[in-house]
XYZ file of C-alpha atoms in Angstrom:
372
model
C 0.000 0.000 0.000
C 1.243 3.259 -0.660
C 2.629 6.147 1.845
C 0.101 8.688 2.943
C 1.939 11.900 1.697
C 3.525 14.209 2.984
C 5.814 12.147 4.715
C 10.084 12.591 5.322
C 12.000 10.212 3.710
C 15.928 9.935 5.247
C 18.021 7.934 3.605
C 20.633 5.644 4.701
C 23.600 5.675 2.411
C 23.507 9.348 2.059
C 23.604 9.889 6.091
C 26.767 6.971 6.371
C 28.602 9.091 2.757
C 28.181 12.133 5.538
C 29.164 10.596 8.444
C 32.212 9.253 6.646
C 33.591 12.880 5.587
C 33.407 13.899 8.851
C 34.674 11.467 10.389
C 37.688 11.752 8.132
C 37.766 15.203 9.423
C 38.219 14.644 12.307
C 40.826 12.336 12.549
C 42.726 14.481 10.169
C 42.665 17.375 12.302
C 42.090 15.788 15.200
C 39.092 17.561 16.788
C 35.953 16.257 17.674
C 32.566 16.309 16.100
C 29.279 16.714 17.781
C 25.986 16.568 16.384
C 23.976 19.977 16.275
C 20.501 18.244 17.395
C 18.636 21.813 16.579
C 18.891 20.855 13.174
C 18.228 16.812 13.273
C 16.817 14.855 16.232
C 16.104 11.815 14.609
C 16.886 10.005 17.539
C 15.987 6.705 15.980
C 19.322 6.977 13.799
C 21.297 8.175 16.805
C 22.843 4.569 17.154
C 24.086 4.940 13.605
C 26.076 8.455 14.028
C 27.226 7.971 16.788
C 29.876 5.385 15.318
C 30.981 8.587 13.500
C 30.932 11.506 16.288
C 31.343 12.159 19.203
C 28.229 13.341 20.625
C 25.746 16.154 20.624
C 25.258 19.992 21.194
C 22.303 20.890 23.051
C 20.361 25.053 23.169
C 18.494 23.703 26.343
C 16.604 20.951 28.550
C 14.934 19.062 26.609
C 17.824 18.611 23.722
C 20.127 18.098 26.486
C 18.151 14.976 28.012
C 17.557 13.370 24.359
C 21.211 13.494 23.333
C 22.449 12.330 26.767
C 19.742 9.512 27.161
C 19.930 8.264 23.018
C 23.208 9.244 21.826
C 25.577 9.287 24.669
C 29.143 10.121 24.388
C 29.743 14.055 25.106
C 26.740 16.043 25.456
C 27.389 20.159 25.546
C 24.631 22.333 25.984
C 24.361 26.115 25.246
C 21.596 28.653 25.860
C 21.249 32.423 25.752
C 20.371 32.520 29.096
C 19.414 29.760 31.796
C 16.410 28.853 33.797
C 16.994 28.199 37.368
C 14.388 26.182 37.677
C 15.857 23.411 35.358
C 19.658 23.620 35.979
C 19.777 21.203 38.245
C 17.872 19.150 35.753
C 20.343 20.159 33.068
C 23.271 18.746 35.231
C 22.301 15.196 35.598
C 22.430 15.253 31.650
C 25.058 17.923 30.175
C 29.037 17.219 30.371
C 29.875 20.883 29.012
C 28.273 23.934 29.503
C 28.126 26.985 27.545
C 27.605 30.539 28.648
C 26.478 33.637 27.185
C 27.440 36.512 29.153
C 30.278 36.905 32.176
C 26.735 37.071 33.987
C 25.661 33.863 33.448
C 29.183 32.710 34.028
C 28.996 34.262 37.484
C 25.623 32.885 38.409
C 25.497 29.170 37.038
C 28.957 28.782 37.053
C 30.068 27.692 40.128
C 26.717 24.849 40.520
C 28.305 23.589 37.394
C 31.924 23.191 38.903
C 31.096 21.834 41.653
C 29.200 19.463 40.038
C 32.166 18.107 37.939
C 31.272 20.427 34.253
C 33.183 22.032 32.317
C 32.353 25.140 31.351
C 33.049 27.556 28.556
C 31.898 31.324 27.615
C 31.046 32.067 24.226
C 32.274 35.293 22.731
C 30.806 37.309 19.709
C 33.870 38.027 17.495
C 31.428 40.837 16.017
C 32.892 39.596 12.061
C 30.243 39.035 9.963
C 30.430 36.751 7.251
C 27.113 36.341 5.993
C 24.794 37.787 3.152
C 20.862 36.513 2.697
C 20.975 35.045 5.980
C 20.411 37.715 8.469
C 18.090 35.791 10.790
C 20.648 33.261 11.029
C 23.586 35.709 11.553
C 25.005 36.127 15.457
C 27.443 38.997 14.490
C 24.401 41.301 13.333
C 24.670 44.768 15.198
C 22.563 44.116 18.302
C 23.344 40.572 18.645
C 22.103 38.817 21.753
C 24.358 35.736 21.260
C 27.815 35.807 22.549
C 30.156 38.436 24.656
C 31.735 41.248 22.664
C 35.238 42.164 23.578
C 33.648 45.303 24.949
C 31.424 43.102 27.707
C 34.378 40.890 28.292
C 34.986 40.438 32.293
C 38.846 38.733 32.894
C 37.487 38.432 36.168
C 35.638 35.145 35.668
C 38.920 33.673 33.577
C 39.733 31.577 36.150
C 36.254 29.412 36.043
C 36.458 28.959 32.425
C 37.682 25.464 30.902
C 36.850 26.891 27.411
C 35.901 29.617 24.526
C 32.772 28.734 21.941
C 31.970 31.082 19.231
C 29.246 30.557 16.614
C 28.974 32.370 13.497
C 28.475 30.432 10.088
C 25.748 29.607 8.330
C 25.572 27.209 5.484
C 29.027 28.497 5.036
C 32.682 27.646 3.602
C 35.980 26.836 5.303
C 37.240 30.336 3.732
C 34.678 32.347 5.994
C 35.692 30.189 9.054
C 39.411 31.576 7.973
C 38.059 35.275 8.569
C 35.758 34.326 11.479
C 38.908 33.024 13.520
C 41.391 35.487 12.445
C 39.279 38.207 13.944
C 38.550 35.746 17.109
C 42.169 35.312 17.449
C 42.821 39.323 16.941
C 39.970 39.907 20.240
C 40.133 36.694 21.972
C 43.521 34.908 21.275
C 45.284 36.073 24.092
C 42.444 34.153 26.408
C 42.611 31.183 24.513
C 46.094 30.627 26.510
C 45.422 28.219 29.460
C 42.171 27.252 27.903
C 40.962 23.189 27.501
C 38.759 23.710 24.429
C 37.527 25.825 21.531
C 34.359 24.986 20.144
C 34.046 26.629 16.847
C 30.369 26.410 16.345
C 27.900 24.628 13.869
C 27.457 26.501 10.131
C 30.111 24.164 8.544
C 29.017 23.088 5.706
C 31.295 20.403 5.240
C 29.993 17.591 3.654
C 28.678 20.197 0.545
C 30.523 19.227 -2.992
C 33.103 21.929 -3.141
C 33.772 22.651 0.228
C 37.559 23.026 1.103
C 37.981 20.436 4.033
C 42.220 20.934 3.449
C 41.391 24.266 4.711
C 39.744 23.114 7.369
C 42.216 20.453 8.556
C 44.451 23.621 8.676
C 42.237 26.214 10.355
C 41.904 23.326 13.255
C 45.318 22.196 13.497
C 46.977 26.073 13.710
C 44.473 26.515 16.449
C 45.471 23.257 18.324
C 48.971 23.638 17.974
C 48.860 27.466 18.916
C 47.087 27.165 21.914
C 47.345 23.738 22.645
C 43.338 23.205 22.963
C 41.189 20.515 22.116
C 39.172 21.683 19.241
C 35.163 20.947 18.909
C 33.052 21.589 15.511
C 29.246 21.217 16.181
C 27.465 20.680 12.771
C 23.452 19.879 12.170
C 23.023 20.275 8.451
C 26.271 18.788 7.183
C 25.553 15.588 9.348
C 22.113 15.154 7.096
C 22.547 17.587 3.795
C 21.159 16.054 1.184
C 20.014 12.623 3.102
C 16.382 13.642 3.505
C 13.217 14.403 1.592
C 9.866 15.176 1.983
C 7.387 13.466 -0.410
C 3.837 15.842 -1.334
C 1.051 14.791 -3.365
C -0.368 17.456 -6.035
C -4.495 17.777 -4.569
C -5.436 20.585 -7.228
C -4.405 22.542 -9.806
C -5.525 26.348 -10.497
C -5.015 29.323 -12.560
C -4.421 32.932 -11.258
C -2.342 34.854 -13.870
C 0.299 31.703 -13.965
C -0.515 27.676 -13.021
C -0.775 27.126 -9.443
C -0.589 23.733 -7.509
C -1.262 22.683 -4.466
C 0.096 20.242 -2.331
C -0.465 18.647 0.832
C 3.073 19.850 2.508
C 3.138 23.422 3.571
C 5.614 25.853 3.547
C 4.308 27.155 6.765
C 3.953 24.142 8.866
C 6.012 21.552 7.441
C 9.294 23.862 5.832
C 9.172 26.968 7.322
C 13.021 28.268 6.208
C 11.172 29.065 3.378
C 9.400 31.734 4.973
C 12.125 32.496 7.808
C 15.297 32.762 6.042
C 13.944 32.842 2.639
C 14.856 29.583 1.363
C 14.256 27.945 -1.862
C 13.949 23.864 -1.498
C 15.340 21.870 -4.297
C 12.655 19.613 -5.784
C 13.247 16.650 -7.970
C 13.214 16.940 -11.888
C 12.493 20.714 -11.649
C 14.249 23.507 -13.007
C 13.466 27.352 -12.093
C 10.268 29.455 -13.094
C 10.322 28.930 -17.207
C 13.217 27.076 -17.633
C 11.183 24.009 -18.445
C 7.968 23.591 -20.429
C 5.490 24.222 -17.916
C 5.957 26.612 -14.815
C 3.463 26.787 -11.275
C 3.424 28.090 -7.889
C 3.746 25.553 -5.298
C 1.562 26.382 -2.417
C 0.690 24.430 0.730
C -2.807 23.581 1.997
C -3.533 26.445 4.929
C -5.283 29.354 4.749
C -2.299 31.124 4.836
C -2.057 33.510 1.727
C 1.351 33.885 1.641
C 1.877 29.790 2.472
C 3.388 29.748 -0.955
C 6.599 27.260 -1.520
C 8.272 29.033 -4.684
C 7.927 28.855 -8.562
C 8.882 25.959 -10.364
C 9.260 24.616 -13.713
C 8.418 21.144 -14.594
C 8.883 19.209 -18.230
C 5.372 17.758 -18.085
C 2.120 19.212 -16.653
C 0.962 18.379 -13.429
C -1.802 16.765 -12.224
C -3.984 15.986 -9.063
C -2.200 12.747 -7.647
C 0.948 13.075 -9.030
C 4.147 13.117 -6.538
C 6.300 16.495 -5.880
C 9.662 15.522 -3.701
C 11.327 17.944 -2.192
C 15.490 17.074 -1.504
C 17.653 17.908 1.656
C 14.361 17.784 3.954
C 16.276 16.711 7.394
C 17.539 19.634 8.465
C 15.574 22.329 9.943
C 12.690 20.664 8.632
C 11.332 17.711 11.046
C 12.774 19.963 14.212
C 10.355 22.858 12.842
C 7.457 21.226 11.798
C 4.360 22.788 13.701
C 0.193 22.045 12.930
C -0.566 25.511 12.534
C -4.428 25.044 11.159
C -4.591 21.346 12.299
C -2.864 20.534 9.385
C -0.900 16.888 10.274
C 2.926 16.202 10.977
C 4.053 14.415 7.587
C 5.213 10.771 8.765
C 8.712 9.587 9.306
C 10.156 7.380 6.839
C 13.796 5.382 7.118
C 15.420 4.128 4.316
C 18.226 1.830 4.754
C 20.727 0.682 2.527
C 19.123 -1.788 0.767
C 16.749 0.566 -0.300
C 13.992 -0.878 1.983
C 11.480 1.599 3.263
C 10.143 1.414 7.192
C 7.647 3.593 8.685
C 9.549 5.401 11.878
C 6.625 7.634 13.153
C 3.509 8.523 12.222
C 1.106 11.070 13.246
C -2.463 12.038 14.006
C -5.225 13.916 15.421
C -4.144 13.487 19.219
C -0.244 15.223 17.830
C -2.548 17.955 16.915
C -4.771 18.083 19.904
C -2.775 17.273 23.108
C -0.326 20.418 21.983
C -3.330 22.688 22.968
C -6.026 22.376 25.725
């Protein structure tokens, strides 16, 4: 019987051809590798990555406790600012803490030394390296993420084990080259006496193209300069490209161009496309009028603006047919929400056989029990 559509396809052999290049990575430039789980928490396929890395980054509780009770291994949490009532929580499951301010150093700090953590402070090298991606950019004036040089206190050196910073986005080994030479121009001097330097998620290392000699360089100058262990914390270059979300076409329309619509959303089930903006590859298309026949894509909410982008096709479509959207398991499963009761698209595993196996499905109570 077929899959209800929409559902989330992730696919074996393209998660392990990943997991390999960084893995390779890392024991080239011997730093560790930690899985961003803000971008994939697929804890299902935790047993399989974690034969490749190391463990897991964590922004609160609730990350913290699925990474430390599915993946195991290192699990380092970071968070703009902490709740008191869930530290305690946070320190039966986190190895490595990460601060934002000398202020959250000062308060949480010492709970988390005594305790046995290690704990770090990241900094905002205020170097921006980004263009389209502003919502994703933590060195945009006003930033709350991170400690400017400006805000830095030397008083609470002594606590620290470590220095994070996190600045990339979908991003090259060339801007992590810029990002570190103006971290070491503010911040080197601290790194002396330090444990670690976590250099943040935005890597986009497993992307054709991307210059992982340059990498292996950028890490090893940093461990041999300061004599640190060095920590990269990806989410999308653990699972780019090894996803995809499969829609079925329910009508077809015309408004000034073809329109279709589809049973995913852009709104519930992809939002980057709204956020960042982002434009999702979909199988055998091309861009608006490069092939034959061009629609809209738009989900199935009232939404007016719940529209997924323009695409071109080389035959018409029709109510029924399939639309699969590639690189669907990052940001995408994490963000899904049922904004109009529309339903979570199912979770599908593909292994490397090529055999399918439903993960997850979901329903009416998914929808319900989130409200009251």
């Amino acid at each position: 019987m077929p899959m209800r559509t929409p559902y989330f396809v992730v696919d074996e052999t393209a998660l392990r051809h990943n997991l390999e290049i960084l893995k390779d990575v890392s024991e080239r430039a011997g730093c560790k590798i930690l899985l961003a789980q803000k971008a994939f928490s697929m804890f299902s396929v935790y047993p399989i990555i974690r034969q490749y890395l190391a463990g897991t980054t964590a922004s609160g509780l609730y990350e913290a406790r699925l990474g430390h009770e599915h993946f195991g291994g290192e699990t380092h949490v970071f968070s703009p600012a902490y709740r008191p009532d869930e530290f305690e929580e946070l320190l039966s499951y986190a190895d490595d803490f990460v601060f934002n301010s000398p202020a959250q150093v000062r308060r949480f700090g010492p709970l988390a030394k005594a305790a046995g953590k290690s704990i770090g402070l990241r900094l905002n090298p205020e170097c921006s390296t980004q263009e389209g991606h502003a919502i994703y950019d933590p060195c945009s004036p006003g930033s709350r993420l991170g400690t400017t040089l400006a805000n830095f206190d030397e008083d609470i050196l002594p606590m620290l084990d470590g220095l994070h910073f996190h600045t990339l986005c979908e991003q090259g080994a060339d801007a992590l080259e810029v990002t570190v030479q103006a971290f070491e121009e503010k911040f080197g001097k601290y790194l002396h006496g330090m444990k670690w330097l976590n250099l943040g998620g935005g890597h986009h290392i497993t992307r054709n193209g991307y210059d992982i000699d340059l990498l292996v360089r950028i890490v090893t100058h940093l461990r041999e300069t300061y004599n640190v262990e060095v920590y990269l914390e990806p989410g999308e270059a653990v699972v780019l490209n090894a996803g995809f979300l499969v829609s079925s076409v329910l009508d077809v329309m015309h408004n000034d161009m073809d329109i279709a619509i589809l049973d995913a959303s852009a709104a519930c089930h992809m939002p980057d496309v709204l956020e960042m903006p982002y434009r999702p590859p979909i199988l055998n298309s091309g861009e608006a009028n490069e092939k034959e026949h061009t629609y809209r894509l738009g989900g199935p909410t009232c939404l007016a603006g719940d529209v997924i982008g323009d695409y071109s096709f080389d035959q018409p479509l029709h109510i029924g047919d399939q639309v699969v959207f590639g690189d669907m398991a990052l940001y995408t499963m994490v963000k899904t929400n049922t904004f109009n009761g529309m339903g979570l698209p199912s979770i599908v595993w593909r292994d490397a056989s090529g055999k399918e196996t439903l993960i997850k499905s979901f329903g009416y109570e998914d929808f319900k029990t989130r409200l009251s």
